[in-house]
Amino acid sequence: MILDGFDLAILRYLQKKSRHSAELIGADIGLSATAVQRRIRKLRDEGVIRAEVAIVSPQAVGYPLTVMVEVAFKKGLGDVIDSFKQDMQALTEVQQCFYLAGDFDFMLIVQTTDMAAYERFTRAVLFVNENVLKFRTTVIMDTVKQSYCLPI
């Protein structure tokens, strides 16, 4: 899908506040509400807009500990990588999972209640996986910036 100036303007609005009305967006960028709605529907259908979610404070719901976990495998066979990707998608503690190039194969962002819960996670997920060579944990002390807005 080729995005034009109107599409980009709509995306800029929706990235900052996904609940802007089509009327408000249209009035600001020079399109009718119907045209804005049609474009938003197409952006969703084409996968440009992947999700519209509420970002919940982890601390408010009892998950104050965020850790980044770098995982390296003994060997990078395709089936091992694919299996790990699938496993990570099923784990609610894993908020994000990135497949990497470099010294480590994956970077996980894990959200949990406390260090004891994180230790249980490592034992249940990483230590038992015979393909894991090593993993390195970094504990997040403070989230200085967390944004999902692309510079469009």
XYZ file of N, CA and C in Angstrom:
456
model
N 0.847 -1.181 0.000
C 0.000 0.000 0.000
C 0.888 1.239 0.000
N 0.626 2.133 -0.901
C 1.346 3.405 -0.949
C 0.551 4.425 -0.144
N 1.208 5.048 0.823
C 0.552 6.011 1.698
C 0.718 7.416 1.143
N -0.384 8.153 1.089
C -0.297 9.546 0.653
C -0.279 10.464 1.880
N -0.263 11.753 1.636
C -0.190 12.731 2.721
C -1.361 12.643 3.688
N -2.553 12.358 3.166
C -3.723 12.217 4.042
C -3.585 10.994 4.950
N -3.132 9.880 4.381
C -2.934 8.669 5.182
C -1.937 8.933 6.315
N -0.840 9.594 5.981
C 0.183 9.884 6.987
C -0.349 10.819 8.065
N -1.146 11.805 7.665
C -1.739 12.722 8.645
C -2.682 11.969 9.584
N -3.471 11.076 9.038
C -4.376 10.260 9.858
C -3.573 9.406 10.826
N -2.517 8.790 10.345
C -1.682 7.949 11.210
C -1.028 8.757 12.328
N -0.596 9.985 12.013
C -0.012 10.837 13.052
C -1.034 11.083 14.164
N -2.261 11.377 13.791
C -3.320 11.578 14.787
C -3.538 10.321 15.616
N -3.714 9.205 14.940
C -4.075 7.970 15.629
C -2.954 7.441 16.515
N -1.704 7.705 16.159
C -0.588 7.277 17.006
C -0.605 7.985 18.351
N -1.018 9.234 18.348
C -1.009 10.010 19.587
C -2.248 9.751 20.426
N -3.380 9.599 19.760
C -4.632 9.349 20.473
C -5.562 8.609 19.527
N -5.680 7.321 19.738
C -6.436 6.489 18.796
C -7.935 6.732 18.845
N -8.390 7.496 19.818
C -9.825 7.741 19.934
C -10.268 9.061 19.305
N -9.396 9.725 18.560
C -9.822 10.927 17.838
C -10.960 10.546 16.899
N -11.952 11.380 16.820
C -13.076 11.091 15.919
C -12.687 11.393 14.476
N -13.355 10.712 13.566
C -13.130 10.962 12.137
C -13.473 12.407 11.799
N -14.468 12.954 12.477
C -14.861 14.353 12.242
C -13.730 15.308 12.613
N -13.129 15.090 13.780
C -12.037 15.951 14.237
C -10.829 15.844 13.316
N -10.457 14.625 12.980
C -9.308 14.423 12.091
C -9.584 15.061 10.737
N -10.749 14.770 10.186
C -11.104 15.297 8.870
C -11.108 16.811 8.829
N -11.659 17.442 9.872
C -11.707 18.906 9.916
C -10.303 19.495 9.918
N -9.381 18.824 10.563
C -8.024 19.353 10.663
C -7.200 19.130 9.403
N -7.445 18.024 8.688
C -6.603 17.726 7.526
C -7.292 17.987 6.191
N -8.569 18.394 6.235
C -9.254 18.749 4.997
C -9.941 17.602 4.285
N -10.436 16.628 5.033
C -11.206 15.524 4.456
C -12.538 15.407 5.183
N -13.508 14.817 4.521
C -14.782 14.548 5.185
C -14.596 13.406 6.182
N -15.494 13.330 7.147
C -15.443 12.246 8.130
C -15.560 10.892 7.437
N -16.401 10.813 6.407
C -16.576 9.563 5.668
C -15.276 9.146 4.988
N -14.575 10.100 4.398
C -13.300 9.795 3.735
C -12.261 9.325 4.753
N -12.248 9.954 5.919
C -11.318 9.545 6.977
C -11.638 8.123 7.429
N -12.910 7.829 7.644
C -13.318 6.481 8.068
C -12.927 5.437 7.023
N -13.132 5.764 5.759
C -12.786 4.841 4.673
C -11.276 4.580 4.659
N -10.492 5.627 4.834
C -9.037 5.477 4.847
C -8.567 4.674 6.068
N -9.163 4.923 7.223
C -8.792 4.166 8.424
C -9.107 2.688 8.229
N -10.258 2.391 7.665
C -10.635 0.996 7.402
C -9.614 0.335 6.477
N -9.183 1.063 5.431
C -8.198 0.511 4.499
C -6.842 0.319 5.185
N -6.448 1.272 6.024
C -5.186 1.149 6.761
C -5.210 -0.073 7.684
N -6.356 -0.355 8.278
C -6.500 -1.564 9.110
C -6.450 -2.813 8.243
N -7.232 -2.817 7.173
C -7.313 -3.994 6.298
C -5.960 -4.346 5.688
N -5.159 -3.334 5.373
C -3.848 -3.550 4.753
C -2.750 -3.854 5.778
N -3.087 -3.818 7.061
C -2.105 -4.126 8.092
C -1.193 -2.974 8.462
N -1.482 -1.777 7.956
C -0.684 -0.608 8.342
C -0.969 -0.288 9.810
N -2.238 -0.303 10.187
C -2.629 -0.201 11.594
C -2.757 -1.630 12.094
N -1.841 -2.031 12.966
C -1.816 -3.423 13.430
C -2.696 -3.650 14.646
N -2.853 -2.641 15.506
C -3.668 -2.810 16.710
C -4.018 -1.448 17.284
N -5.081 -1.411 18.017
C -5.475 -0.223 18.769
C -5.781 -0.708 20.176
N -4.900 -0.356 21.117
C -4.993 -0.906 22.465
C -4.859 0.197 23.514
N -5.294 -0.116 24.731
C -5.035 0.750 25.878
C -3.713 0.300 26.491
N -2.819 1.221 26.745
C -1.543 0.887 27.370
C -1.724 1.051 28.877
N -1.695 -0.072 29.585
C -1.990 -0.130 31.013
C -0.695 -0.001 31.811
N -0.744 0.735 32.897
C 0.410 0.870 33.785
C 0.681 -0.462 34.475
N 1.862 -1.054 34.266
C 2.176 -2.328 34.927
C 2.115 -2.227 36.456
N 2.565 -1.110 36.994
C 2.557 -0.922 38.440
C 1.128 -0.919 38.984
N 0.212 -0.330 38.249
C -1.174 -0.223 38.705
C -1.861 -1.580 38.811
N -1.386 -2.558 38.050
C -2.027 -3.879 38.055
C -1.125 -4.966 38.653
N -0.104 -4.539 39.403
C 0.696 -5.490 40.159
C 1.859 -6.144 39.440
N 2.351 -5.521 38.368
C 3.506 -6.058 37.632
C 4.601 -4.993 37.521
N 5.200 -4.617 38.642
C 6.139 -3.497 38.622
C 7.534 -3.805 38.089
N 7.887 -5.088 37.959
C 9.258 -5.427 37.560
C 9.341 -5.692 36.062
N 10.177 -4.905 35.387
C 10.437 -5.092 33.962
C 11.895 -5.497 33.801
N 12.119 -6.573 33.052
C 13.485 -7.008 32.777
C 13.658 -7.232 31.280
N 14.860 -6.941 30.819
C 15.244 -7.278 29.452
C 16.110 -8.519 29.553
N 15.815 -9.496 28.719
C 16.543 -10.757 28.764
C 17.100 -11.049 27.379
N 18.421 -11.131 27.285
C 19.065 -11.528 26.039
C 19.306 -13.027 26.104
N 18.918 -13.739 25.047
C 19.017 -15.199 25.025
C 19.875 -15.625 23.840
N 20.864 -16.481 24.105
C 21.711 -17.044 23.046
C 21.511 -18.553 23.013
N 21.445 -19.095 21.811
C 21.275 -20.531 21.630
C 22.604 -21.201 21.307
N 22.687 -22.493 21.600
C 23.876 -23.280 21.277
C 24.057 -23.375 19.775
N 22.957 -23.550 19.088
C 22.994 -23.615 17.626
C 21.737 -22.930 17.106
N 21.850 -22.285 15.983
C 20.742 -21.511 15.449
C 19.948 -22.223 14.380
N 19.584 -23.463 14.619
C 18.801 -24.199 13.632
C 17.407 -23.604 13.509
N 16.886 -23.616 12.301
C 15.596 -22.999 12.035
C 14.472 -23.511 12.896
N 14.415 -24.822 13.124
C 13.318 -25.369 13.920
C 13.428 -24.948 15.382
N 14.648 -24.786 15.888
C 14.862 -24.324 17.261
C 14.380 -22.884 17.397
N 14.758 -22.055 16.438
C 14.359 -20.647 16.440
C 12.841 -20.535 16.341
N 12.241 -21.255 15.396
C 10.787 -21.199 15.203
C 10.039 -21.665 16.441
N 10.525 -22.715 17.069
C 9.890 -23.235 18.280
C 9.952 -22.212 19.412
N 11.104 -21.550 19.563
C 11.249 -20.542 20.614
C 10.321 -19.360 20.348
N 10.237 -18.928 19.100
C 9.327 -17.831 18.753
C 7.897 -18.177 19.152
N 7.482 -19.372 18.821
C 6.127 -19.818 19.142
C 5.918 -19.886 20.660
N 6.896 -20.407 21.374
C 6.804 -20.484 22.834
C 6.659 -19.096 23.452
N 7.422 -18.130 22.966
C 7.387 -16.782 23.531
C 6.033 -16.112 23.298
N 5.420 -16.380 22.160
C 4.111 -15.793 21.870
C 3.050 -16.265 22.854
N 3.232 -17.439 23.427
C 2.236 -18.007 24.336
C 2.410 -17.548 25.785
N 3.529 -16.913 26.113
C 3.812 -16.545 27.500
C 3.347 -15.124 27.798
N 2.451 -14.978 28.756
C 1.916 -13.649 29.069
C 2.956 -12.736 29.703
N 3.950 -13.297 30.384
C 4.999 -12.461 30.986
C 5.854 -11.783 29.924
N 5.975 -12.414 28.773
C 6.796 -11.868 27.692
C 5.959 -10.838 26.938
N 6.289 -9.574 27.154
C 5.555 -8.486 26.523
C 6.029 -8.225 25.098
N 7.319 -8.406 24.883
C 7.894 -8.222 23.557
C 9.002 -9.251 23.377
N 9.171 -9.690 22.147
C 10.216 -10.659 21.824
C 10.797 -10.263 20.474
N 12.096 -10.047 20.443
C 12.778 -9.631 19.229
C 13.798 -10.691 18.830
N 13.793 -11.082 17.575
C 14.799 -11.990 17.010
C 15.939 -11.109 16.521
N 17.164 -11.387 16.948
C 18.287 -10.477 16.756
C 19.371 -11.022 15.839
N 20.170 -10.116 15.317
C 21.461 -10.431 14.712
C 22.501 -9.936 15.707
N 23.551 -10.712 15.923
C 24.581 -10.295 16.873
C 24.931 -11.416 17.827
N 25.445 -11.056 19.003
C 25.908 -12.042 19.979
C 24.774 -12.859 20.592
N 23.591 -12.286 20.671
C 22.438 -12.981 21.228
C 21.406 -13.184 20.130
N 20.594 -14.204 20.305
C 19.589 -14.542 19.297
C 18.251 -13.849 19.527
N 17.912 -13.602 20.788
C 16.631 -12.987 21.121
C 16.799 -11.961 22.222
N 15.910 -10.976 22.208
C 15.765 -10.027 23.313
C 14.312 -10.111 23.749
N 14.111 -10.388 25.035
C 12.771 -10.458 25.595
C 12.555 -9.283 26.530
N 11.363 -8.732 26.512
C 10.940 -7.785 27.531
C 9.928 -8.543 28.379
N 10.288 -8.763 29.635
C 9.464 -9.573 30.535
C 8.923 -8.679 31.644
N 7.633 -8.775 31.883
C 6.969 -8.003 32.927
C 6.489 -8.986 33.987
N 6.867 -8.734 35.240
C 6.505 -9.680 36.294
C 6.271 -8.967 37.619
N 5.822 -9.723 38.602
C 5.450 -9.134 39.886
C 6.649 -8.798 40.754
N 7.669 -9.647 40.721
C 8.844 -9.431 41.569
C 9.980 -10.344 41.100
N 11.114 -10.243 41.772
C 12.281 -11.017 41.364
C 12.055 -12.516 41.548
N 11.311 -12.909 42.571
C 11.027 -14.337 42.770
C 10.216 -14.889 41.598
N 9.257 -14.121 41.120
C 8.463 -14.553 39.959
C 9.336 -14.618 38.713
N 10.271 -13.664 38.574
C 11.180 -13.711 37.431
C 12.079 -14.946 37.508
N 12.548 -15.274 38.705
C 13.377 -16.478 38.850
C 12.587 -17.722 38.439
N 11.317 -17.795 38.840
C 10.476 -18.933 38.432
C 10.350 -18.984 36.909
N 10.211 -17.813 36.293
C 10.143 -17.730 34.828
C 11.421 -18.298 34.206
N 12.583 -17.885 34.714
C 13.844 -18.367 34.128
C 13.981 -19.876 34.279
N 13.560 -20.402 35.407
C 13.651 -21.852 35.624
C 12.691 -22.612 34.713
N 11.489 -22.089 34.553
C 10.463 -22.784 33.767
C 10.660 -22.637 32.265
N 11.309 -21.550 31.842
C 11.393 -21.259 30.409
C 12.813 -21.375 29.859
N 13.791 -20.856 30.560
C 15.145 -20.770 30.005
C 16.063 -21.901 30.460
N 16.119 -22.165 31.750
C 17.020 -23.215 32.236
C 16.641 -24.590 31.709
N 15.358 -24.837 31.492
C 14.919 -26.161 31.023
C 15.096 -26.345 29.519
N 15.334 -25.266 28.799
C 15.492 -25.343 27.347
C 16.928 -25.754 27.022
N 17.094 -26.972 26.545
C 18.432 -27.513 26.285
C 19.167 -26.782 25.167
N 18.463 -25.993 24.384
C 19.097 -25.251 23.294
C 19.653 -23.900 23.736
N 19.285 -23.448 24.940
C 19.767 -22.159 25.438
C 21.206 -22.316 25.930
N 22.103 -21.563 25.319
C 23.507 -21.549 25.734
C 23.676 -20.668 26.964
N 23.101 -19.465 26.891
C 23.201 -18.514 28.002
C 22.108 -17.469 27.854
N 21.846 -16.790 28.953
C 20.973 -15.626 28.893
C 21.499 -14.582 29.861
N 21.204 -13.338 29.557
C 21.662 -12.220 30.375
C 20.464 -11.338 30.701
N 20.331 -11.009 31.970
C 19.201 -10.224 32.453
C 19.646 -8.811 32.789
N 18.857 -7.845 32.374
C 19.047 -6.456 32.764
C 17.750 -5.987 33.401
N 17.830 -5.508 34.635
C 16.641 -5.045 35.348
C 16.424 -3.568 35.041
N 15.212 -3.230 34.673
C 14.858 -1.843 34.372
C 14.589 -1.115 35.686
N 15.335 -0.059 35.951
C 15.131 0.726 37.169
C 14.049 1.777 36.973
N 13.991 2.370 35.768
C 13.013 3.423 35.496
C 12.786 3.490 33.996
N 11.551 3.591 33.584
C 11.237 3.770 32.170
C 11.222 5.269 31.889
N 12.240 5.739 31.220
C 12.395 7.162 30.939
C 11.527 7.573 29.758
N 11.470 6.726 28.746
C 10.628 6.989 27.580
C 10.120 5.659 27.052
N 8.844 5.639 26.754
C 8.237 4.468 26.130
C 7.225 5.011 25.135
N 7.529 4.860 23.876
C 6.675 5.422 22.842
C 6.454 4.402 21.740
N 5.290 4.438 21.186
C 4.983 3.600 20.036
C 4.651 4.469 18.823
N 4.974 5.759 18.911
C 4.716 6.693 17.819
C 5.921 6.738 16.885
N 5.700 6.374 15.639
C 6.759 6.454 14.637
C 6.855 7.887 14.120
N 8.037 8.335 13.734
C 8.216 9.718 13.275
C 7.763 9.902 11.824
N 6.459 9.856 11.613
C 5.922 9.998 10.251
C 5.325 11.375 10.043
